[in-house]
């Protein structure tokens, strides 16, 4: 799934592949006190750190073992010592977050009829941090790569990354692990495949001569994956026997009752928290999938999580509160016209759109990238990033990008602007129109008053210059994937009704075939 995870990268960096031997005292520069059969290490004359024997740890693991084997060996022992002796600070922080996420993990695992102990995998992946990002750009509690997240319908765009949504990413992780278990028939093998991908596990099976257990293919797996399952076993032990190792959380993070409100306007999360008399970051913390501290424009029916106890107050004062918390984008700096900017510095101009532009939308297609889109739309990559607040270069299929384009005017006259002298000639030509047509014509024959003729010609010229060519809004097209239905497609595109989808695409029924192109907006 990725090359380096949040935790195992740290473990490998510290070189914890080898274990402490059973009855050895850890190599720590502190006094040691022997208490019965357990060695206790005194640290800073304040904290006693128990160091248990191999026999006791092995016995405890056998009592914890359920559906997933918890094998004890020197690799597992070394990692147990890491979590209980060398990095006690890390373990305490995980213990603080455990009440916040474990009950939710247990609900989803029970829903999918999966082993309860799989909840400890999220600790291996992210240390229970919903916004964790690995060096390989895996994101969230379950460390999904961007492409794997999309495979499991986790939305990723310029303002939202559902890999950081605790509930949606947990649902996706359950489905992915279930898929891997069906593939390999073993939870240990499924865990290894979750870390390095099913392809690498299959290669390890082939290199081992067909062995199909984790410890059978262990020498043929990537280095990080070899520490992955032992880390899982070590954390199952550590989090169940933390008190036996004198490990206690400083402050527990407890879940709060939540409710959701549908938001269809730009909204500043800090201002909303202030209006609801909540800590400044409370709304943002409850919605970790939001990459911004606000809900941007053009978003409809966004399900925003709020504390359940403030829902009645918001319901009574909804209009006033949402209006006070409305997000206002920073004012854009007006740029000089293209005629005023030397061509040598046009490429370096401020990417914010000038006033003389029209806002359009471009829907990202599969295989699109910023360079290709910038070239097609005749803009720069810097402009695309600024307009859409993109920090990196990753785009999601069907993502809508804002593109500002110059207003197009109908060109009727390519001559230079008239000078005062030219205007005099124009009036003179208007006077000529009032002259008699024939040699003997009377003073009023076929004549036009001088003032009216000049006014008519100037008004005509001004009216023509105001004609603009309308900018056609691009259609949003969805490429049907296996498993797509009109219902789930409608949910992904701002809840457009199924009936509108049928009508827009002239569908008689609900049957869809992979590869079909549907107009969705």
Short mmCIF file of C-alpha atoms in Angstrom, two decimals:
data_model
loop_
_atom_site.label_atom_id
_atom_site.label_comp_id
_atom_site.label_asym_id
_atom_site.label_seq_id
_atom_site.Cartn_x
_atom_site.Cartn_y
_atom_site.Cartn_z
CA UNK A 1 0.00 0.00 0.00
CA UNK A 2 2.89 2.31 0.66
CA UNK A 3 6.65 2.25 1.08
CA UNK A 4 7.00 3.85 4.51
CA UNK A 5 4.29 4.05 7.17
CA UNK A 6 4.04 6.53 10.00
CA UNK A 7 5.24 4.22 12.79
CA UNK A 8 7.36 1.51 11.19
CA UNK A 9 9.53 4.13 9.50
CA UNK A 10 10.34 5.50 12.96
CA UNK A 11 11.01 2.01 14.32
CA UNK A 12 13.36 1.19 11.44
CA UNK A 13 15.13 4.53 11.78
CA UNK A 14 15.93 3.72 15.39
CA UNK A 15 17.17 0.26 14.38
CA UNK A 16 14.90 -1.82 16.59
CA UNK A 17 15.01 -5.03 14.60
CA UNK A 18 16.81 -6.95 17.33
CA UNK A 19 15.38 -7.81 20.74
CA UNK A 20 16.54 -7.58 24.28
CA UNK A 21 17.22 -11.03 25.64
CA UNK A 22 14.92 -12.50 28.23
CA UNK A 23 16.78 -11.87 31.46
CA UNK A 24 19.00 -9.03 30.35
CA UNK A 25 18.68 -5.60 31.88
CA UNK A 26 18.12 -2.85 29.23
CA UNK A 27 21.24 -0.87 28.38
CA UNK A 28 20.10 2.32 30.10
CA UNK A 29 22.34 4.54 32.17
CA UNK A 30 20.10 4.39 35.27
CA UNK A 31 20.08 2.57 38.62
CA UNK A 32 18.52 -0.93 38.60
CA UNK A 33 16.42 -2.43 41.40
CA UNK A 34 15.58 -6.15 41.47
CA UNK A 35 12.07 -6.90 42.72
CA UNK A 36 11.22 -10.63 42.88
CA UNK A 37 11.32 -12.05 39.33
CA UNK A 38 10.86 -8.68 37.67
CA UNK A 39 13.63 -6.15 37.03
CA UNK A 40 12.56 -2.58 37.69
CA UNK A 41 14.61 0.29 36.31
CA UNK A 42 14.65 3.55 38.24
CA UNK A 43 14.60 6.60 35.97
CA UNK A 44 15.36 10.11 37.28
CA UNK A 45 14.60 8.87 40.80
CA UNK A 46 10.91 9.25 39.96
CA UNK A 47 9.59 6.51 37.68
CA UNK A 48 9.94 2.73 37.98
CA UNK A 49 9.93 0.90 34.61
CA UNK A 50 9.15 -2.82 34.90
CA UNK A 51 11.03 -5.13 32.53
CA UNK A 52 9.24 -8.47 32.37
CA UNK A 53 10.70 -11.88 31.52
CA UNK A 54 10.14 -13.58 28.18
CA UNK A 55 8.08 -16.29 29.84
CA UNK A 56 5.68 -13.79 31.40
CA UNK A 57 5.25 -11.80 28.16
CA UNK A 58 4.69 -14.99 26.14
CA UNK A 59 2.07 -16.15 28.63
CA UNK A 60 0.26 -12.80 28.47
CA UNK A 61 0.25 -12.86 24.64
CA UNK A 62 -1.25 -16.35 24.60
CA UNK A 63 -4.10 -15.07 26.78
CA UNK A 64 -4.68 -12.11 24.42
CA UNK A 65 -4.61 -14.17 21.21
CA UNK A 66 -7.99 -14.53 19.48
CA UNK A 67 -8.38 -14.83 15.68
CA UNK A 68 -5.03 -13.30 14.71
CA UNK A 69 -1.88 -15.22 15.82
CA UNK A 70 0.32 -13.29 18.28
CA UNK A 71 3.65 -15.05 17.86
CA UNK A 72 6.39 -14.23 20.36
CA UNK A 73 10.04 -14.08 19.22
CA UNK A 74 13.07 -11.82 19.53
CA UNK A 75 11.72 -9.31 16.98
CA UNK A 76 8.48 -8.94 18.95
CA UNK A 77 10.39 -8.70 22.25
CA UNK A 78 12.59 -5.92 20.88
CA UNK A 79 9.52 -3.91 19.86
CA UNK A 80 7.78 -4.49 23.19
CA UNK A 81 10.88 -3.05 24.90
CA UNK A 82 10.71 -0.09 22.50
CA UNK A 83 7.10 0.76 23.43
CA UNK A 84 7.44 0.03 27.17
CA UNK A 85 10.97 1.32 27.86
CA UNK A 86 12.59 3.41 25.13
CA UNK A 87 9.61 5.42 23.88
CA UNK A 88 7.17 5.59 26.76
CA UNK A 89 6.14 9.09 25.68
CA UNK A 90 4.78 7.71 22.39
CA UNK A 91 2.81 5.00 24.20
CA UNK A 92 1.29 7.47 26.66
CA UNK A 93 0.05 9.65 23.82
CA UNK A 94 -1.55 6.66 22.11
CA UNK A 95 -3.23 5.73 25.41
CA UNK A 96 -4.66 9.28 25.60
CA UNK A 97 -6.26 8.96 22.13
CA UNK A 98 -7.42 5.35 22.55
CA UNK A 99 -10.90 6.19 24.04
CA UNK A 100 -11.52 8.63 21.20
CA UNK A 101 -11.19 6.10 18.36
CA UNK A 102 -11.30 2.50 19.64
CA UNK A 103 -15.09 2.40 20.29
CA UNK A 104 -15.69 3.61 16.72
CA UNK A 105 -13.24 1.03 15.29
CA UNK A 106 -15.00 -1.71 17.25
CA UNK A 107 -18.39 -0.72 15.78
CA UNK A 108 -17.15 -0.92 12.20
CA UNK A 109 -15.24 -4.19 12.74
CA UNK A 110 -18.36 -5.75 14.28
CA UNK A 111 -20.44 -4.47 11.38
CA UNK A 112 -18.11 -6.26 8.92
CA UNK A 113 -17.77 -9.35 11.16
CA UNK A 114 -13.99 -8.89 11.40
CA UNK A 115 -11.54 -9.59 14.29
CA UNK A 116 -11.79 -6.94 17.01
CA UNK A 117 -7.99 -6.84 17.44
CA UNK A 118 -7.59 -5.24 13.98
CA UNK A 119 -8.28 -1.92 15.75
CA UNK A 120 -4.62 -1.95 16.87
CA UNK A 121 -3.53 -1.70 13.23
CA UNK A 122 -4.52 1.98 13.18
CA UNK A 123 -1.97 2.55 15.98
CA UNK A 124 0.76 0.95 13.83
CA UNK A 125 -0.32 3.09 10.89
CA UNK A 126 -0.84 6.53 12.38
CA UNK A 127 -0.52 6.53 16.21
CA UNK A 128 -4.24 7.45 16.11
CA UNK A 129 -3.63 10.83 14.42
CA UNK A 130 -6.34 11.51 11.78
CA UNK A 131 -4.15 14.03 9.94
CA UNK A 132 -0.98 11.88 9.95
CA UNK A 133 1.01 11.99 6.69
CA UNK A 134 3.84 9.53 5.98
CA UNK A 135 6.96 10.23 3.93
CA UNK A 136 5.30 8.33 1.07
CA UNK A 137 2.27 10.70 1.27
CA UNK A 138 -0.05 8.12 2.84
CA UNK A 139 -2.71 10.00 4.83
CA UNK A 140 -5.05 9.54 7.78
CA UNK A 141 -5.73 7.08 10.59
CA UNK A 142 -5.40 4.16 8.16
CA UNK A 143 -2.70 5.71 5.94
CA UNK A 144 -4.33 5.43 2.52
CA UNK A 145 -2.34 6.39 -0.55
CA UNK A 146 -4.26 8.70 -2.92
CA UNK A 147 -5.00 6.02 -5.55
CA UNK A 148 -6.07 3.40 -2.97
CA UNK A 149 -8.32 5.98 -1.32
CA UNK A 150 -10.04 6.69 -4.63
CA UNK A 151 -10.52 2.96 -5.20
CA UNK A 152 -12.60 2.96 -2.02
CA UNK A 153 -14.52 6.16 -2.87
CA UNK A 154 -12.66 8.49 -0.49
CA UNK A 155 -13.08 11.95 -2.04
CA UNK A 156 -9.93 14.01 -2.52
CA UNK A 157 -10.09 17.53 -3.95
CA UNK A 158 -8.81 21.04 -3.28
CA UNK A 159 -10.72 21.47 0.00
CA UNK A 160 -11.59 17.93 1.16
CA UNK A 161 -9.61 14.72 1.80
CA UNK A 162 -11.80 11.94 3.15
CA UNK A 163 -8.73 9.83 3.94
CA UNK A 164 -8.64 12.06 7.06
CA UNK A 165 -12.30 11.41 7.89
CA UNK A 166 -12.20 8.90 10.79
CA UNK A 167 -15.50 7.18 9.98
CA UNK A 168 -15.22 7.04 6.19
CA UNK A 169 -11.58 5.94 6.24
CA UNK A 170 -12.38 3.22 8.82
CA UNK A 171 -15.15 1.89 6.59
CA UNK A 172 -12.73 1.87 3.64
CA UNK A 173 -10.01 0.13 5.70
CA UNK A 174 -12.44 -2.62 6.73
CA UNK A 175 -13.37 -3.24 3.10
CA UNK A 176 -9.73 -3.27 2.00
CA UNK A 177 -8.59 -5.64 4.77
CA UNK A 178 -11.54 -7.94 4.06
CA UNK A 179 -10.53 -8.00 0.39
CA UNK A 180 -6.92 -8.89 1.30
CA UNK A 181 -8.04 -11.63 3.69
CA UNK A 182 -10.11 -13.25 0.93
CA UNK A 183 -7.05 -13.06 -1.30
CA UNK A 184 -4.55 -14.70 1.09
CA UNK A 185 -6.70 -16.59 3.63
CA UNK A 186 -4.65 -15.32 6.60
CA UNK A 187 -4.94 -12.17 8.69
CA UNK A 188 -1.16 -11.94 9.15
CA UNK A 189 -0.70 -12.11 5.36
CA UNK A 190 -3.51 -9.55 4.93
CA UNK A 191 -1.66 -7.19 7.30
CA UNK A 192 1.56 -7.62 5.33
CA UNK A 193 -0.29 -6.93 2.06
CA UNK A 194 -1.93 -3.85 3.60
CA UNK A 195 1.56 -2.50 4.22
CA UNK A 196 3.50 -3.40 1.06
CA UNK A 197 0.75 -4.31 -1.39
CA UNK A 198 -0.59 -7.72 -2.51
CA UNK A 199 1.89 -7.82 -5.42
CA UNK A 200 4.92 -7.82 -3.09
CA UNK A 201 3.36 -10.51 -0.90
CA UNK A 202 2.77 -12.72 -3.94
CA UNK A 203 6.40 -12.22 -5.00
CA UNK A 204 7.56 -13.19 -1.49
CA UNK A 205 5.41 -16.36 -1.65
CA UNK A 206 7.00 -17.29 -4.99
CA UNK A 207 10.55 -16.64 -3.72
CA UNK A 208 9.93 -18.71 -0.59
CA UNK A 209 8.95 -21.72 -2.67
CA UNK A 210 5.22 -21.38 -2.11
CA UNK A 211 5.03 -20.81 1.66
CA UNK A 212 1.84 -19.01 2.67
CA UNK A 213 2.44 -17.84 6.24
CA UNK A 214 3.90 -14.50 7.31
CA UNK A 215 6.89 -16.04 9.11
CA UNK A 216 7.40 -18.44 6.20
CA UNK A 217 7.85 -15.57 3.73
CA UNK A 218 9.40 -13.19 6.30
CA UNK A 219 12.97 -13.16 4.78
CA UNK A 220 11.58 -12.32 1.32
CA UNK A 221 9.41 -9.35 2.32
CA UNK A 222 10.50 -5.67 2.12
CA UNK A 223 12.44 -4.58 5.21
CA UNK A 224 9.68 -2.35 6.51
CA UNK A 225 7.04 -5.08 6.22
CA UNK A 226 9.19 -7.44 8.29
CA UNK A 227 8.78 -5.02 11.22
CA UNK A 228 5.09 -4.39 10.49
CA UNK A 229 3.41 -7.52 11.88
CA UNK A 230 5.80 -7.70 14.89
CA UNK A 231 4.90 -4.04 15.62
CA UNK A 232 1.22 -4.99 15.53
CA UNK A 233 1.81 -7.85 18.01
CA UNK A 234 3.94 -5.63 20.28
CA UNK A 235 1.25 -2.92 20.39
CA UNK A 236 -1.52 -5.43 21.16
CA UNK A 237 0.56 -6.49 24.19
CA UNK A 238 1.62 -2.97 25.24
CA UNK A 239 -1.84 -1.36 25.11
CA UNK A 240 -3.40 -4.25 27.04
CA UNK A 241 -0.66 -4.38 29.71
CA UNK A 242 0.28 -0.69 29.93
CA UNK A 243 -0.47 -0.54 33.65
CA UNK A 244 1.78 -3.55 34.30
CA UNK A 245 4.60 -1.44 32.82
CA UNK A 246 3.63 1.64 34.85
CA UNK A 247 2.31 3.43 31.75
CA UNK A 248 -0.60 5.81 32.30
CA UNK A 249 -2.08 8.51 30.03
CA UNK A 250 -1.67 12.08 31.26
CA UNK A 251 -5.11 13.16 30.00
CA UNK A 252 -7.69 11.01 28.24
CA UNK A 253 -9.33 12.32 25.07
CA UNK A 254 -12.98 11.30 25.28
CA UNK A 255 -15.48 11.30 22.40
CA UNK A 256 -18.33 13.81 22.46
CA UNK A 257 -21.84 13.46 21.06
CA UNK A 258 -21.96 14.96 17.56
CA UNK A 259 -24.59 16.05 15.09
CA UNK A 260 -24.36 17.25 11.49
CA UNK A 261 -25.70 20.31 9.69
CA UNK A 262 -25.84 20.67 5.92
CA UNK A 263 -23.96 23.76 4.74
CA UNK A 264 -24.38 25.34 1.31
CA UNK A 265 -22.45 28.59 1.73
CA UNK A 266 -18.82 29.66 2.29
CA UNK A 267 -18.25 29.32 6.03
CA UNK A 268 -15.34 30.25 8.32
CA UNK A 269 -14.95 27.44 10.89
CA UNK A 270 -13.23 29.66 13.48
CA UNK A 271 -15.97 32.28 13.26
CA UNK A 272 -18.63 29.59 13.54
CA UNK A 273 -16.96 28.19 16.67
CA UNK A 274 -16.90 31.70 18.14
CA UNK A 275 -20.61 32.21 17.37
CA UNK A 276 -21.40 28.89 19.10
CA UNK A 277 -19.23 29.76 22.15
CA UNK A 278 -16.82 26.90 21.44
CA UNK A 279 -13.01 26.78 21.51
CA UNK A 280 -11.59 28.27 18.31
CA UNK A 281 -10.41 24.95 16.82
CA UNK A 282 -13.31 22.76 18.00
CA UNK A 283 -15.26 22.70 14.70
CA UNK A 284 -12.08 22.13 12.66
CA UNK A 285 -11.05 19.27 14.99
CA UNK A 286 -14.43 17.58 14.53
CA UNK A 287 -14.03 17.80 10.75
CA UNK A 288 -10.42 16.69 10.07
CA UNK A 289 -11.21 15.84 6.44
CA UNK A 290 -11.47 19.57 5.64
CA UNK A 291 -8.08 20.69 4.34
CA UNK A 292 -9.01 24.37 4.77
CA UNK A 293 -10.22 26.22 7.85
CA UNK A 294 -13.31 27.17 5.89
CA UNK A 295 -15.92 25.75 3.53
CA UNK A 296 -15.35 27.38 0.13
CA UNK A 297 -17.82 28.68 -2.44
CA UNK A 298 -19.76 26.36 -4.78
CA UNK A 299 -20.10 23.64 -2.11
CA UNK A 300 -23.65 22.46 -1.43
CA UNK A 301 -25.05 20.29 1.36
CA UNK A 302 -21.71 19.70 3.06
CA UNK A 303 -22.35 17.60 6.22
CA UNK A 304 -20.51 19.61 8.88
CA UNK A 305 -20.03 17.92 12.27
CA UNK A 306 -20.82 20.03 15.33
CA UNK A 307 -21.20 19.18 19.05
CA UNK A 308 -24.72 17.86 19.62
CA UNK A 309 -25.32 20.18 22.58
CA UNK A 310 -25.07 23.34 20.43
CA UNK A 311 -27.44 22.06 17.72
CA UNK A 312 -30.61 23.56 19.33
CA UNK A 313 -28.95 26.98 19.66
CA UNK A 314 -27.83 26.87 16.01
CA UNK A 315 -31.28 25.77 14.87
CA UNK A 316 -32.94 28.73 16.65
CA UNK A 317 -30.48 31.30 15.29
CA UNK A 318 -29.30 29.61 12.09
CA UNK A 319 -29.64 32.55 9.72
CA UNK A 320 -27.92 35.07 12.01
CA UNK A 321 -25.10 32.68 13.03
CA UNK A 322 -24.30 31.45 9.53
CA UNK A 323 -24.40 34.99 8.17
CA UNK A 324 -21.97 36.18 10.87
CA UNK A 325 -19.65 33.23 10.18
CA UNK A 326 -19.71 33.60 6.39
CA UNK A 327 -16.26 33.17 4.86
CA UNK A 328 -15.05 36.15 2.82
CA UNK A 329 -12.15 35.42 0.47
CA UNK A 330 -9.19 37.84 0.63
CA UNK A 331 -9.51 40.75 -1.80
CA UNK A 332 -7.81 40.12 -5.12
CA UNK A 333 -5.16 42.49 -6.37
CA UNK A 334 -6.11 44.09 -9.68
CA UNK A 335 -3.47 43.51 -12.35
CA UNK A 336 -2.54 45.92 -15.13
CA UNK A 337 -3.92 45.13 -18.57
CA UNK A 338 -1.83 42.98 -20.89
CA UNK A 339 -0.96 46.07 -22.97
CA UNK A 340 0.73 47.62 -19.90
CA UNK A 341 2.83 44.53 -19.03
CA UNK A 342 6.00 43.74 -21.01
CA UNK A 343 5.75 40.32 -22.66
CA UNK A 344 9.01 39.25 -20.97
CA UNK A 345 7.39 39.30 -17.52
CA UNK A 346 3.88 38.05 -18.36
CA UNK A 347 4.78 34.53 -17.21
CA UNK A 348 5.77 35.90 -13.79
CA UNK A 349 2.64 37.99 -13.26
CA UNK A 350 0.55 37.63 -10.12
CA UNK A 351 -1.64 34.56 -10.73
CA UNK A 352 -4.76 36.08 -9.17
CA UNK A 353 -7.32 36.85 -11.89
CA UNK A 354 -7.81 40.51 -12.94
CA UNK A 355 -11.25 42.11 -13.04
CA UNK A 356 -11.49 41.84 -16.84
CA UNK A 357 -11.88 38.05 -16.72
CA UNK A 358 -14.71 35.53 -16.65
CA UNK A 359 -14.76 32.70 -14.06
CA UNK A 360 -15.19 29.27 -15.68
CA UNK A 361 -14.85 25.69 -14.41
CA UNK A 362 -12.79 22.81 -15.78
CA UNK A 363 -13.56 19.20 -14.78
CA UNK A 364 -10.43 17.10 -14.31
CA UNK A 365 -10.33 13.99 -16.48
CA UNK A 366 -8.40 10.76 -15.78
CA UNK A 367 -4.67 11.18 -16.58
CA UNK A 368 -4.93 14.98 -16.46
CA UNK A 369 -2.15 16.93 -14.77
CA UNK A 370 -1.57 20.61 -14.03
CA UNK A 371 0.87 21.04 -16.90
CA UNK A 372 -1.53 19.60 -19.47
CA UNK A 373 -4.52 21.57 -18.18
CA UNK A 374 -2.52 24.83 -18.05
CA UNK A 375 -1.42 24.33 -21.67
CA UNK A 376 -4.96 23.50 -22.86
CA UNK A 377 -6.49 26.48 -21.04
CA UNK A 378 -3.70 28.88 -22.06
CA UNK A 379 -2.80 29.76 -18.46
CA UNK A 380 0.17 29.07 -16.19
CA UNK A 381 0.52 26.31 -13.60
CA UNK A 382 1.05 29.00 -10.93
CA UNK A 383 -2.28 30.58 -11.84
CA UNK A 384 -4.14 27.26 -11.59
CA UNK A 385 -2.60 26.61 -8.16
CA UNK A 386 -3.43 30.10 -6.87
CA UNK A 387 -7.01 30.11 -8.18
CA UNK A 388 -7.75 26.68 -6.67
CA UNK A 389 -5.52 26.91 -3.56
CA UNK A 390 -3.54 23.83 -4.57
CA UNK A 391 -0.26 23.39 -2.69
CA UNK A 392 1.01 20.22 -4.39
CA UNK A 393 0.40 18.73 -7.82
CA UNK A 394 -2.12 15.94 -7.09
CA UNK A 395 -5.50 16.17 -8.86
CA UNK A 396 -8.57 13.95 -8.49
CA UNK A 397 -10.70 12.75 -11.40
CA UNK A 398 -13.91 14.83 -11.69
CA UNK A 399 -12.39 17.59 -9.52
CA UNK A 400 -13.64 21.04 -10.58
CA UNK A 401 -10.94 23.62 -11.20
CA UNK A 402 -11.58 27.35 -11.38
CA UNK A 403 -10.12 28.90 -14.55
CA UNK A 404 -10.29 32.64 -15.25
CA UNK A 405 -10.37 33.60 -18.91
CA UNK A 406 -10.30 37.05 -20.57
CA UNK A 407 -13.64 38.50 -21.59
CA UNK A 408 -14.07 37.96 -25.35
CA UNK A 409 -15.39 40.95 -27.31
CA UNK A 410 -16.72 40.95 -30.84
CA UNK A 411 -14.20 42.89 -32.96
CA UNK A 412 -15.89 45.19 -35.46
CA UNK A 413 -13.12 47.70 -36.16
CA UNK A 414 -9.40 46.97 -36.14
CA UNK A 415 -8.33 50.58 -36.80
CA UNK A 416 -6.49 52.58 -34.10
CA UNK A 417 -8.56 54.67 -31.70
CA UNK A 418 -9.72 57.95 -33.30
CA UNK A 419 -7.70 61.06 -32.45
CA UNK A 420 -9.41 64.45 -31.98
CA UNK A 421 -8.52 65.25 -35.60
CA UNK A 422 -10.13 62.08 -36.78
CA UNK A 423 -13.25 62.91 -34.77
CA UNK A 424 -13.40 66.23 -36.64
CA UNK A 425 -13.31 64.33 -39.93
CA UNK A 426 -16.09 62.07 -38.66
CA UNK A 427 -18.28 65.08 -37.92
CA UNK A 428 -17.38 66.56 -41.28
CA UNK A 429 -18.48 63.37 -43.00
CA UNK A 430 -21.70 63.60 -41.02
CA UNK A 431 -22.17 67.13 -42.39
CA UNK A 432 -21.68 65.79 -45.93
CA UNK A 433 -24.66 63.47 -45.41
CA UNK A 434 -26.87 66.56 -45.14
CA UNK A 435 -25.82 67.86 -48.56
CA UNK A 436 -28.36 67.68 -51.47
CA UNK A 437 -28.24 64.41 -53.45
CA UNK A 438 -28.92 66.03 -56.80
CA UNK A 439 -27.46 69.17 -58.37
CA UNK A 440 -30.83 71.01 -58.36
CA UNK A 441 -32.22 69.50 -55.14
CA UNK A 442 -33.82 71.80 -52.63
CA UNK A 443 -32.40 72.56 -49.19
CA UNK A 444 -34.51 69.82 -47.49
CA UNK A 445 -34.24 67.04 -50.09
CA UNK A 446 -32.81 63.70 -48.69
CA UNK A 447 -31.13 65.53 -45.82
CA UNK A 448 -30.24 64.45 -42.22
CA UNK A 449 -29.65 67.03 -39.49
CA UNK A 450 -25.94 67.39 -38.77
CA UNK A 451 -26.30 66.82 -34.95
CA UNK A 452 -28.49 63.72 -35.39
CA UNK A 453 -26.16 62.14 -37.98
CA UNK A 454 -23.05 62.47 -35.80
CA UNK A 455 -24.90 61.17 -32.72
CA UNK A 456 -26.29 58.20 -34.66
CA UNK A 457 -22.87 57.12 -35.92
CA UNK A 458 -21.16 57.43 -32.49
CA UNK A 459 -24.01 55.61 -30.71
CA UNK A 460 -23.82 52.79 -33.26
CA UNK A 461 -20.06 52.44 -32.69
CA UNK A 462 -20.47 52.43 -28.88
CA UNK A 463 -23.28 49.90 -28.99
CA UNK A 464 -21.27 47.54 -31.18
CA UNK A 465 -18.24 47.67 -28.87
CA UNK A 466 -20.37 46.46 -25.94
CA UNK A 467 -21.33 43.17 -27.60
CA UNK A 468 -19.65 40.22 -25.90
CA UNK A 469 -19.37 36.61 -26.85
CA UNK A 470 -20.95 34.47 -24.13
CA UNK A 471 -18.63 31.99 -22.41
CA UNK A 472 -20.17 28.55 -22.51
CA UNK A 473 -19.97 26.66 -19.20
CA UNK A 474 -18.27 23.27 -19.62
CA UNK A 475 -20.31 20.18 -18.82
CA UNK A 476 -19.25 17.82 -16.06
CA UNK A 477 -18.94 14.27 -17.32
CA UNK A 478 -18.66 11.13 -15.18
CA UNK A 479 -17.01 7.98 -16.56
CA UNK A 480 -18.97 5.01 -15.24
CA UNK A 481 -16.87 2.56 -13.17
CA UNK A 482 -17.72 -1.04 -12.20
CA UNK A 483 -20.21 -0.98 -9.32
CA UNK A 484 -21.52 2.53 -10.13
CA UNK A 485 -25.27 3.17 -9.86
CA UNK A 486 -27.33 6.25 -10.66
CA UNK A 487 -27.96 6.64 -6.91
CA UNK A 488 -24.31 6.68 -5.77
CA UNK A 489 -23.33 8.87 -8.74
CA UNK A 490 -26.04 11.38 -7.76
CA UNK A 491 -24.64 11.49 -4.20
CA UNK A 492 -21.13 12.24 -5.47
CA UNK A 493 -22.25 15.25 -7.54
CA UNK A 494 -24.02 17.54 -5.08
CA UNK A 495 -27.05 15.25 -4.78
CA UNK A 496 -28.31 15.85 -8.33
CA UNK A 497 -31.53 13.85 -8.59
CA UNK A 498 -31.60 10.45 -10.30
CA UNK A 499 -34.44 11.69 -12.50
CA UNK A 500 -32.29 14.59 -13.75
CA UNK A 501 -29.46 12.17 -14.55
CA UNK A 502 -31.87 10.00 -16.58
CA UNK A 503 -33.26 13.01 -18.41
CA UNK A 504 -29.86 14.62 -19.14
CA UNK A 505 -28.50 11.34 -20.55
CA UNK A 506 -31.73 10.10 -22.21
CA UNK A 507 -31.72 6.90 -20.15
CA UNK A 508 -34.83 4.72 -20.18
CA UNK A 509 -33.88 2.68 -17.09
CA UNK A 510 -31.25 2.47 -14.38
CA UNK A 511 -28.83 0.08 -16.09
CA UNK A 512 -25.25 1.41 -16.46
CA UNK A 513 -22.26 -0.12 -18.17
CA UNK A 514 -18.59 0.56 -17.27
CA UNK A 515 -17.11 3.07 -19.69
CA UNK A 516 -20.34 5.01 -20.28
CA UNK A 517 -20.07 8.79 -20.11
CA UNK A 518 -22.79 10.51 -18.07
CA UNK A 519 -23.49 14.23 -18.04
CA UNK A 520 -23.79 15.10 -14.34
CA UNK A 521 -23.61 18.89 -14.33
#
